[in-house]
Every structure is written in C-alpha cells, then in structure tokens.
CSV table of N, CA and C in Angstrom, one decimal:
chain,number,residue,atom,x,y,z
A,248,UNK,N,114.7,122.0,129.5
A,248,UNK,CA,115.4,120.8,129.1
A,248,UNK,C,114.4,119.7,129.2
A,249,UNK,N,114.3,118.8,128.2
A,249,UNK,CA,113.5,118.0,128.0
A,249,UNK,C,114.4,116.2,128.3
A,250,UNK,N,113.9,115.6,129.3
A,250,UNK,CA,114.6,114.1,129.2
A,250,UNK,C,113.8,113.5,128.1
A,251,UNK,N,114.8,112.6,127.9
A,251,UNK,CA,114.4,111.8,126.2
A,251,UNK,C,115.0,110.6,127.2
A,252,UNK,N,113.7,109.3,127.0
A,252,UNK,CA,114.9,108.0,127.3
A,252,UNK,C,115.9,107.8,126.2
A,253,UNK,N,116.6,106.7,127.0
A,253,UNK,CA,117.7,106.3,126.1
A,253,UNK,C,117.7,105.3,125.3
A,254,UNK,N,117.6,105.9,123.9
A,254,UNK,CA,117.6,104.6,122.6
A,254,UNK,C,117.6,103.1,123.1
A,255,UNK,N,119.1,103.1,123.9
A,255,UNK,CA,119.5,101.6,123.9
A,255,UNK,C,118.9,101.0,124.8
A,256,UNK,N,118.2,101.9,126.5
A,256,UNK,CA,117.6,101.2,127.7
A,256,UNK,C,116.7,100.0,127.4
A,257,UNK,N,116.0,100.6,125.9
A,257,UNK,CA,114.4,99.5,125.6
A,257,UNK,C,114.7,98.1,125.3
A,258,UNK,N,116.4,98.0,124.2
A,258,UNK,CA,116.3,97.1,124.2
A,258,UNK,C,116.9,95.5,125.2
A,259,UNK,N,115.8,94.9,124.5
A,259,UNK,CA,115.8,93.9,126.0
A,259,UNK,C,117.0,93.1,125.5
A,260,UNK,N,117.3,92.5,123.7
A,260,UNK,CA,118.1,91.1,123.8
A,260,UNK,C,119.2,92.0,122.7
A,261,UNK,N,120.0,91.5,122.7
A,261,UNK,CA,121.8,92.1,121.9
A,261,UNK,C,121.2,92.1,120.8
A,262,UNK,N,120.4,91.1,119.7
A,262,UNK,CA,120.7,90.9,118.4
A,262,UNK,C,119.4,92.4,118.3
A,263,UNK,N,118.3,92.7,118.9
A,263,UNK,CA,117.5,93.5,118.3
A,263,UNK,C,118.0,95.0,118.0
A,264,UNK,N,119.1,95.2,118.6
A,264,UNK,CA,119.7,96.3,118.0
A,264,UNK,C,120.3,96.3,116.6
A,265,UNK,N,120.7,95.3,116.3
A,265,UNK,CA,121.5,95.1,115.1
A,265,UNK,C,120.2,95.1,113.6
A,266,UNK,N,119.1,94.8,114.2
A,266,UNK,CA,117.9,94.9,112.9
A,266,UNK,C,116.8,96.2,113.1
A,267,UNK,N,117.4,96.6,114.5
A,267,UNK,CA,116.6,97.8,114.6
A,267,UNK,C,116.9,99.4,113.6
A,268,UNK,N,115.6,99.9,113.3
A,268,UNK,CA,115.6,101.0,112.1
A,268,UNK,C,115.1,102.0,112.8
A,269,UNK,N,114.5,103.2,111.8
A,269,UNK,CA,114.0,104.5,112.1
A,269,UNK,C,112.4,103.7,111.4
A,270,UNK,N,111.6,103.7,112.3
A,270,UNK,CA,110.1,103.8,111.5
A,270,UNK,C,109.6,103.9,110.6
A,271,UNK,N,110.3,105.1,109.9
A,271,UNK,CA,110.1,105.2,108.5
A,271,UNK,C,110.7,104.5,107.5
A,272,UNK,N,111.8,103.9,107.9
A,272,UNK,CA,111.7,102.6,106.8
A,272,UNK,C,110.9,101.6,106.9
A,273,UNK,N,110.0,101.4,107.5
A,273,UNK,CA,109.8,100.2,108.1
A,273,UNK,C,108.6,99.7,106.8
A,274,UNK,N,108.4,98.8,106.4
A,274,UNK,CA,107.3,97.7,105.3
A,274,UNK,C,106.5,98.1,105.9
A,275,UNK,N,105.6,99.0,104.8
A,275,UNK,CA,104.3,98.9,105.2
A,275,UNK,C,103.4,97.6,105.8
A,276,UNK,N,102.4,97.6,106.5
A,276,UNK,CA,101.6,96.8,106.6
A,276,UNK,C,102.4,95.3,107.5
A,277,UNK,N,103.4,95.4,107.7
A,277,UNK,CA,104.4,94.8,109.0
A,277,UNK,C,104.1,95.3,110.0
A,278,UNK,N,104.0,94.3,111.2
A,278,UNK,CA,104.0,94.8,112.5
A,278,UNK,C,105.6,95.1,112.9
A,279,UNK,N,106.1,96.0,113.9
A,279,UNK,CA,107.0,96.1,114.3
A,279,UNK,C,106.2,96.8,115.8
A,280,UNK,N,107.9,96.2,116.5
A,280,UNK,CA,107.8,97.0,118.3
A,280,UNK,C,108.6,97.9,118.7
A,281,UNK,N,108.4,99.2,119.2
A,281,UNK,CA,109.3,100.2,119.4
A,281,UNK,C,110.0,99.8,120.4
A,282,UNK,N,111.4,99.8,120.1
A,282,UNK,CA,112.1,99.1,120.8
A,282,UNK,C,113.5,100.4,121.7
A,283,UNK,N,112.8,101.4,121.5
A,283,UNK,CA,113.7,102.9,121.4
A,283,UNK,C,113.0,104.3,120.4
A,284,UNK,N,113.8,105.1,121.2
A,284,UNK,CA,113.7,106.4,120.7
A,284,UNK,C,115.2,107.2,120.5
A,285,UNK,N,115.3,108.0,118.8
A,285,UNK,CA,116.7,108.2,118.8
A,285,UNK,C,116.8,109.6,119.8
A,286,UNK,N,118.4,109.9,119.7
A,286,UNK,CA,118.6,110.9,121.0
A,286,UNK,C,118.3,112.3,119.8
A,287,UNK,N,117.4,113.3,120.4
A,287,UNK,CA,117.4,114.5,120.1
A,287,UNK,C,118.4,115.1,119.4
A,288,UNK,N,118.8,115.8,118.4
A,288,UNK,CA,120.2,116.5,117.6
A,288,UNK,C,119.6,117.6,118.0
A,289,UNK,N,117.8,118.5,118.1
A,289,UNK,CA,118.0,120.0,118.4
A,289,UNK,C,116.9,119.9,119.0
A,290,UNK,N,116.4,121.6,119.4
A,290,UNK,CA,115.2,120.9,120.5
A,290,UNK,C,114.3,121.4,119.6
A,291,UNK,N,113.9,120.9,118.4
A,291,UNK,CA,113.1,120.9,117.6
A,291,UNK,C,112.0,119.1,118.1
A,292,UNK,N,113.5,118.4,118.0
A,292,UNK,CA,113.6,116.8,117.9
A,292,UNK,C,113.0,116.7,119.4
A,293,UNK,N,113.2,117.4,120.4
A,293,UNK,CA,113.3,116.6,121.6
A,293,UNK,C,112.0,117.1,122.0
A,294,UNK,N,111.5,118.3,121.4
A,294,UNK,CA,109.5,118.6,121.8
A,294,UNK,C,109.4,117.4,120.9
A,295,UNK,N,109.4,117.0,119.6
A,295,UNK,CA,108.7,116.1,118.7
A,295,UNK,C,108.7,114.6,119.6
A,296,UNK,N,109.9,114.4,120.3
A,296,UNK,CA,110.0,113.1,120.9
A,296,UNK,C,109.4,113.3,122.2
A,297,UNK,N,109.2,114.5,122.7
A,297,UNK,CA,108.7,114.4,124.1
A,297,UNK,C,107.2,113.9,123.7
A,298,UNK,N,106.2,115.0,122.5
A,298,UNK,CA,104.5,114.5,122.0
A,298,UNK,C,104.4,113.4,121.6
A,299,UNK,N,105.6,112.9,120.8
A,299,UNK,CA,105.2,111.0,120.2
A,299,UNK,C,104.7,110.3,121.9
A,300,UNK,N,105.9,110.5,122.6
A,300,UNK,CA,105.8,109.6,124.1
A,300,UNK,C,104.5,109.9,124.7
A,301,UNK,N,103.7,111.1,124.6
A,301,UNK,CA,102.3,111.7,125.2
A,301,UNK,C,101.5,111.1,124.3
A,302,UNK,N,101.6,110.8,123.6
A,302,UNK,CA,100.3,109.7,122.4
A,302,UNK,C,100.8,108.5,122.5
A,303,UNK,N,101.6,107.8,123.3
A,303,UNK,CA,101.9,106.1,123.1
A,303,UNK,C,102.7,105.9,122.7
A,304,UNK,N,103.7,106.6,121.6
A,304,UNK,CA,104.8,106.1,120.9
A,304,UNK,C,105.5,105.6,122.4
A,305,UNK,N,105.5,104.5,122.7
A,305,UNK,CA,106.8,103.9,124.1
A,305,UNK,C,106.9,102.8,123.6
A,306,UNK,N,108.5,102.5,124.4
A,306,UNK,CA,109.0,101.1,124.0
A,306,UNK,C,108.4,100.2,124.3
A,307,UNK,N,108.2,99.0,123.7
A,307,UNK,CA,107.7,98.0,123.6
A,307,UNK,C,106.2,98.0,123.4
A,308,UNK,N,106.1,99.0,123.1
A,308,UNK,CA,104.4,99.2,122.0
A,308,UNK,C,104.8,98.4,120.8
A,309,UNK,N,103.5,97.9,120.1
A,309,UNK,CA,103.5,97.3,118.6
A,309,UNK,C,102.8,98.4,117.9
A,310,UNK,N,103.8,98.5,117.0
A,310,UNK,CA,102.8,99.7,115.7
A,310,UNK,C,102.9,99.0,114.2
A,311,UNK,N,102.1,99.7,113.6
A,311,UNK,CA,101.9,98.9,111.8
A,311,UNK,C,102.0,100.3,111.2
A,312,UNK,N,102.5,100.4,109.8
A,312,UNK,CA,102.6,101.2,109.6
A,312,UNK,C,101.2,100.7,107.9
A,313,UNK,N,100.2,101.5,108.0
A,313,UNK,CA,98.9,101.4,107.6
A,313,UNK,C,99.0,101.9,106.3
A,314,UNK,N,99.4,103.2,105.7
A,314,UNK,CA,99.3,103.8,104.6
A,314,UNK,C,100.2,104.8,104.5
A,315,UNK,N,100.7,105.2,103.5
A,315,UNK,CA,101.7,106.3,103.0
A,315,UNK,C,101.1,107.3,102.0
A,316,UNK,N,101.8,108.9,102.0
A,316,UNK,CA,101.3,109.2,100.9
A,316,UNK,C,102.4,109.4,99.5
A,317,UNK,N,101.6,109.6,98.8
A,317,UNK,CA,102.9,109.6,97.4
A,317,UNK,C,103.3,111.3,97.1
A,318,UNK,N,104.3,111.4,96.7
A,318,UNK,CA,105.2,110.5,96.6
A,318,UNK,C,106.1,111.0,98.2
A,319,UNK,N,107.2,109.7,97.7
A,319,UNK,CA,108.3,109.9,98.5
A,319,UNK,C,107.9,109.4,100.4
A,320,UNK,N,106.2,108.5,100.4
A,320,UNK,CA,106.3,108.2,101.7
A,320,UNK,C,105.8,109.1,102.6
A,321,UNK,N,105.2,109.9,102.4
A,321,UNK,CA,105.1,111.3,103.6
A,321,UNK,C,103.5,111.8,103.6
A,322,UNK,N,103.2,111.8,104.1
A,322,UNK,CA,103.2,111.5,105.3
A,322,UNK,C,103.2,109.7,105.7
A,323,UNK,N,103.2,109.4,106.6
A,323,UNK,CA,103.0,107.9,107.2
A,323,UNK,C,101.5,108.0,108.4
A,324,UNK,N,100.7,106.7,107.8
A,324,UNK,CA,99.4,106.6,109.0
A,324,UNK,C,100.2,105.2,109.6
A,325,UNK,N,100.0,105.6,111.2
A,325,UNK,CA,100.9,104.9,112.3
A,325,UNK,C,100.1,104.3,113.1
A,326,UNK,N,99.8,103.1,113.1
A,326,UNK,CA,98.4,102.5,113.9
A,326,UNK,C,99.5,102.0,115.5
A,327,UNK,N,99.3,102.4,116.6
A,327,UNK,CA,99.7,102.3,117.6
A,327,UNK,C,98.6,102.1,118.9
A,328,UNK,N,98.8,101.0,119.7
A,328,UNK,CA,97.1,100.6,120.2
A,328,UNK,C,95.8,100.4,119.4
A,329,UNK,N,94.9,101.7,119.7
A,329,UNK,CA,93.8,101.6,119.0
A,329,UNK,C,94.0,102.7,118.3
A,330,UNK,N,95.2,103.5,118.5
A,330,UNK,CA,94.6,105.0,117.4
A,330,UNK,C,95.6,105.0,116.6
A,331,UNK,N,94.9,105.8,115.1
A,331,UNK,CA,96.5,105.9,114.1
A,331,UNK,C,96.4,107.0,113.5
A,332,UNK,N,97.7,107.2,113.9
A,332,UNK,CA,98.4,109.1,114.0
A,332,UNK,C,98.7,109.2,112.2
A,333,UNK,N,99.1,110.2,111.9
A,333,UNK,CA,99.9,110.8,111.1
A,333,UNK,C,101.1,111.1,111.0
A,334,UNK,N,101.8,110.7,110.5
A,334,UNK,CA,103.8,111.5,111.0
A,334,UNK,C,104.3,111.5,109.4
A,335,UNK,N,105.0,112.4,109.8
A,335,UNK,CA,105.7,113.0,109.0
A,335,UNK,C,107.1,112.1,108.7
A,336,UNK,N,107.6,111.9,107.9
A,336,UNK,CA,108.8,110.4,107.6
A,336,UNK,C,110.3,111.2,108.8
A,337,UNK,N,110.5,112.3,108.9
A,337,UNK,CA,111.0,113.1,109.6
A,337,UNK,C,110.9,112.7,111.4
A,338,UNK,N,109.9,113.2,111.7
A,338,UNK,CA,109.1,112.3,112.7
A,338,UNK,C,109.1,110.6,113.3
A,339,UNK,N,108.8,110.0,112.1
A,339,UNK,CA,108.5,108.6,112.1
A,339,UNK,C,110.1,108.3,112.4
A,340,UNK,N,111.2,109.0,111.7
A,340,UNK,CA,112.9,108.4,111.6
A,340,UNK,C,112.8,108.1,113.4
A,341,UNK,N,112.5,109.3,114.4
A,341,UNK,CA,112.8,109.2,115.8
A,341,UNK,C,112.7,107.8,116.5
A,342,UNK,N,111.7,107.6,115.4
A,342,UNK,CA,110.9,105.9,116.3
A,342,UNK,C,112.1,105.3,116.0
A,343,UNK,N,112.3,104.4,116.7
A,343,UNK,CA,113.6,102.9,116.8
A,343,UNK,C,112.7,101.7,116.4
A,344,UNK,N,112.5,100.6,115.7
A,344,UNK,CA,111.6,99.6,115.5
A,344,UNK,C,112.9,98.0,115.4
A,345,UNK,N,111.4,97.3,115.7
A,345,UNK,CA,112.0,96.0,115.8
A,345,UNK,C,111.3,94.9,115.1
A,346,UNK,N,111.6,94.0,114.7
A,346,UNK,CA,110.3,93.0,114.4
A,346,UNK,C,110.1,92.7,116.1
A,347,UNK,N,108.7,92.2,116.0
A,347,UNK,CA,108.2,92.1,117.7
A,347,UNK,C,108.8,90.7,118.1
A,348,UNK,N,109.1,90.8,119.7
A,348,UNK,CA,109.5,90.0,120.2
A,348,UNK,C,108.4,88.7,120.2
A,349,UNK,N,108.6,87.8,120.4
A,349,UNK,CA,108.2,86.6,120.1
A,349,UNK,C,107.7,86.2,121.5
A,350,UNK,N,106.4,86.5,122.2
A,350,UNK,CA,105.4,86.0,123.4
A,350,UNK,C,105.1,84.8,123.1
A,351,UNK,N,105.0,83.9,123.5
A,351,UNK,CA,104.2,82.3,124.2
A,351,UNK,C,103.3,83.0,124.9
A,352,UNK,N,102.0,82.1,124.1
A,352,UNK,CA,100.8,82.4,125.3
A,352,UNK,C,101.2,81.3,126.6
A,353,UNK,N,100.7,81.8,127.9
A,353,UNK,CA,100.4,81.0,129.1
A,353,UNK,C,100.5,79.1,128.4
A,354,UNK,N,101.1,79.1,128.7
A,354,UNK,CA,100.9,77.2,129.2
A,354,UNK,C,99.9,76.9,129.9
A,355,UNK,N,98.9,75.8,129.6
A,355,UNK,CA,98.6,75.6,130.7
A,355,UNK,C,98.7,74.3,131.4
A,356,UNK,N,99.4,74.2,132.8
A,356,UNK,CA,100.3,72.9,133.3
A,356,UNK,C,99.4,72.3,133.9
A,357,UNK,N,98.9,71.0,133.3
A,357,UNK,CA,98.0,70.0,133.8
A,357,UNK,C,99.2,69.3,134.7
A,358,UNK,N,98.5,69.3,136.1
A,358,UNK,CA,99.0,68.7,137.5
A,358,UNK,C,98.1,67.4,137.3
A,359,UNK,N,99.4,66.6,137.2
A,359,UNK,CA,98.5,64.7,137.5
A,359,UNK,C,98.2,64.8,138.6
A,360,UNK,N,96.7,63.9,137.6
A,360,UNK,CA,95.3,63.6,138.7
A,360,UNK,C,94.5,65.1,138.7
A,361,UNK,N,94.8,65.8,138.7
A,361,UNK,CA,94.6,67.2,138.5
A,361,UNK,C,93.0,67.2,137.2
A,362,UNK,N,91.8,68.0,137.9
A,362,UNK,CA,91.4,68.4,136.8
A,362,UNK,C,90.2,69.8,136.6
A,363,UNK,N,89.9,70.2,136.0
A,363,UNK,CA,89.2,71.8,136.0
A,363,UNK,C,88.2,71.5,136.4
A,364,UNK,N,87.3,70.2,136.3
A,364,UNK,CA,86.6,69.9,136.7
A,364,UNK,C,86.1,69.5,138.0
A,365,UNK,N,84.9,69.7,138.4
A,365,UNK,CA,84.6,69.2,139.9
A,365,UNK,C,84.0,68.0,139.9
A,366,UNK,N,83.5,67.0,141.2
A,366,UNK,CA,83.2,66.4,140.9
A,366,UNK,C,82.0,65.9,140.4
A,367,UNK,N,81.1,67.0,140.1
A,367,UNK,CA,79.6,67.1,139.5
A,367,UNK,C,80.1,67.2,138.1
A,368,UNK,N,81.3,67.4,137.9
A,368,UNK,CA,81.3,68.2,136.1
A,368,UNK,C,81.0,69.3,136.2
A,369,UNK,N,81.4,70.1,137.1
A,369,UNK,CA,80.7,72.0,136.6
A,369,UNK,C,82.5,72.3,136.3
A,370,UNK,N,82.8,73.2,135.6
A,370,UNK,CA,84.0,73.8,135.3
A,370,UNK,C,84.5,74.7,136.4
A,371,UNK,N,85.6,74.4,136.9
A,371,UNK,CA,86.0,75.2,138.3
A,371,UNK,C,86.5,76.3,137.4
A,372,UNK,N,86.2,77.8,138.3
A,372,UNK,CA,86.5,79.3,138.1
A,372,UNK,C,87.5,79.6,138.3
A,373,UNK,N,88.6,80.1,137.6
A,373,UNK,CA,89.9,80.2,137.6
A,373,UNK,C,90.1,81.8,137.5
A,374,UNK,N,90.5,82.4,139.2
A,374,UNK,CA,90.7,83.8,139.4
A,374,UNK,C,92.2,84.2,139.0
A,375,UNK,N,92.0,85.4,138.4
A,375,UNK,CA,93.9,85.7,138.2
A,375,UNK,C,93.8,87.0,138.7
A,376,UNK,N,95.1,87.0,139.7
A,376,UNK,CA,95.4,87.6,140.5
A,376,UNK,C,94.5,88.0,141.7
A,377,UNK,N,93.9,87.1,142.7
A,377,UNK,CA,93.1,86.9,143.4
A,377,UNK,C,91.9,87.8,143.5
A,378,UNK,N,91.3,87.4,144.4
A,378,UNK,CA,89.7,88.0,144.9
A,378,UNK,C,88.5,87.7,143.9
C-alpha cells in the first residue's frame, strides 16, 4: 500500500482550490505551483504518484510547462527546479496546479537613526541566521 498525500492538505488559501487543474491543462510556458496531488483510482496511479514525488513533483514546487508534442499535447516537457521531465498528459492530469502564490521579497525596516553603515563608512555585514 502506497500513501499518497492528500489533494486538499497543500492547499494553503480557500480560493486556490477553486482555479486549481490537472497539469496537463495547464498554458504552456505559464508558471504554475503544485498545490496537490489527485487521490490514486488504481495502483497503477499510486506507483506513478509515489515516482512524480521521488523527482520533486511536491506541493508548493513551481513548474512551467516548456514544450508539448503534437498532436493532442503528449507528451509534456515539465521544468520543475532545475530538471525537466517528460510526462505523459495521463501523468501530468495527477499534478494539481495553481497560479503561484504571490511572495514579497523581505522588507527592509530602516530603524530611525539606524544605519548599515559604520562610522568610518564601511558597510556593516548582515548574518542570517547567526554565526
């Protein structure tokens, strides 16, 4: 028996379900973020969804869907991180997609009086997450 997460766990806000698809419809050359995986119907489905998850397919990944072949879309090239798979439109349906959620970079909160600089003018070194 294979666990498969659950479609709905990934998504984070109410409305992304409502525009979420199967992969393979998805516009070429659009980003989208997997926002789910559908539930297995045979265990044909549930090895295919267990190997997507062992190459990256996970929620909240961004994938582009790169190139198609003709006719009829099939195969699909699936750019996910740095590598881009092959799937089959069969395949690609399992994926759940979303347009991607919308990140703000960092702010950066200038503290009055406050400045990066020292008082020589050298740029103070700004550690993240210490040491």
């Amino acid at each position: 028996m294979v666990a498969v997460m659950n479609p709905n766990a990934a998504v984070s806000h109410p409305t992304t379900a409502a525009v979420a698809c199967g992969l393979d419809d998805w516009p070429l050359h659009a980003q989208a973020q997997i926002v789910g995986l559908a539930t297995p119907a045979t265990d044909e489905q549930a090895h295919t969804l267990l190997r997507l998850l062992e190459v990256g397919f996970l929620p909240g990944e961004c994938v582009r869907l790169t190139a198609c072949g003709l006719p009829g879309r099939d195969p699909l090239a699936v750019r996910v991180g740095q590598s881009t798979f092959a799937l089959r439109r069969h395949e690609a349906a399992l994926i759940r997609v979303a347009p991607p959620a919308v990140t703000l970079a960092p702010a950066h909160h200038k503290v009055p009086g406050s400045s990066a600089h020292g008082q020589d003018g050298a740029v103070a070194a700004v550690a993240g997450g210490g040491a």
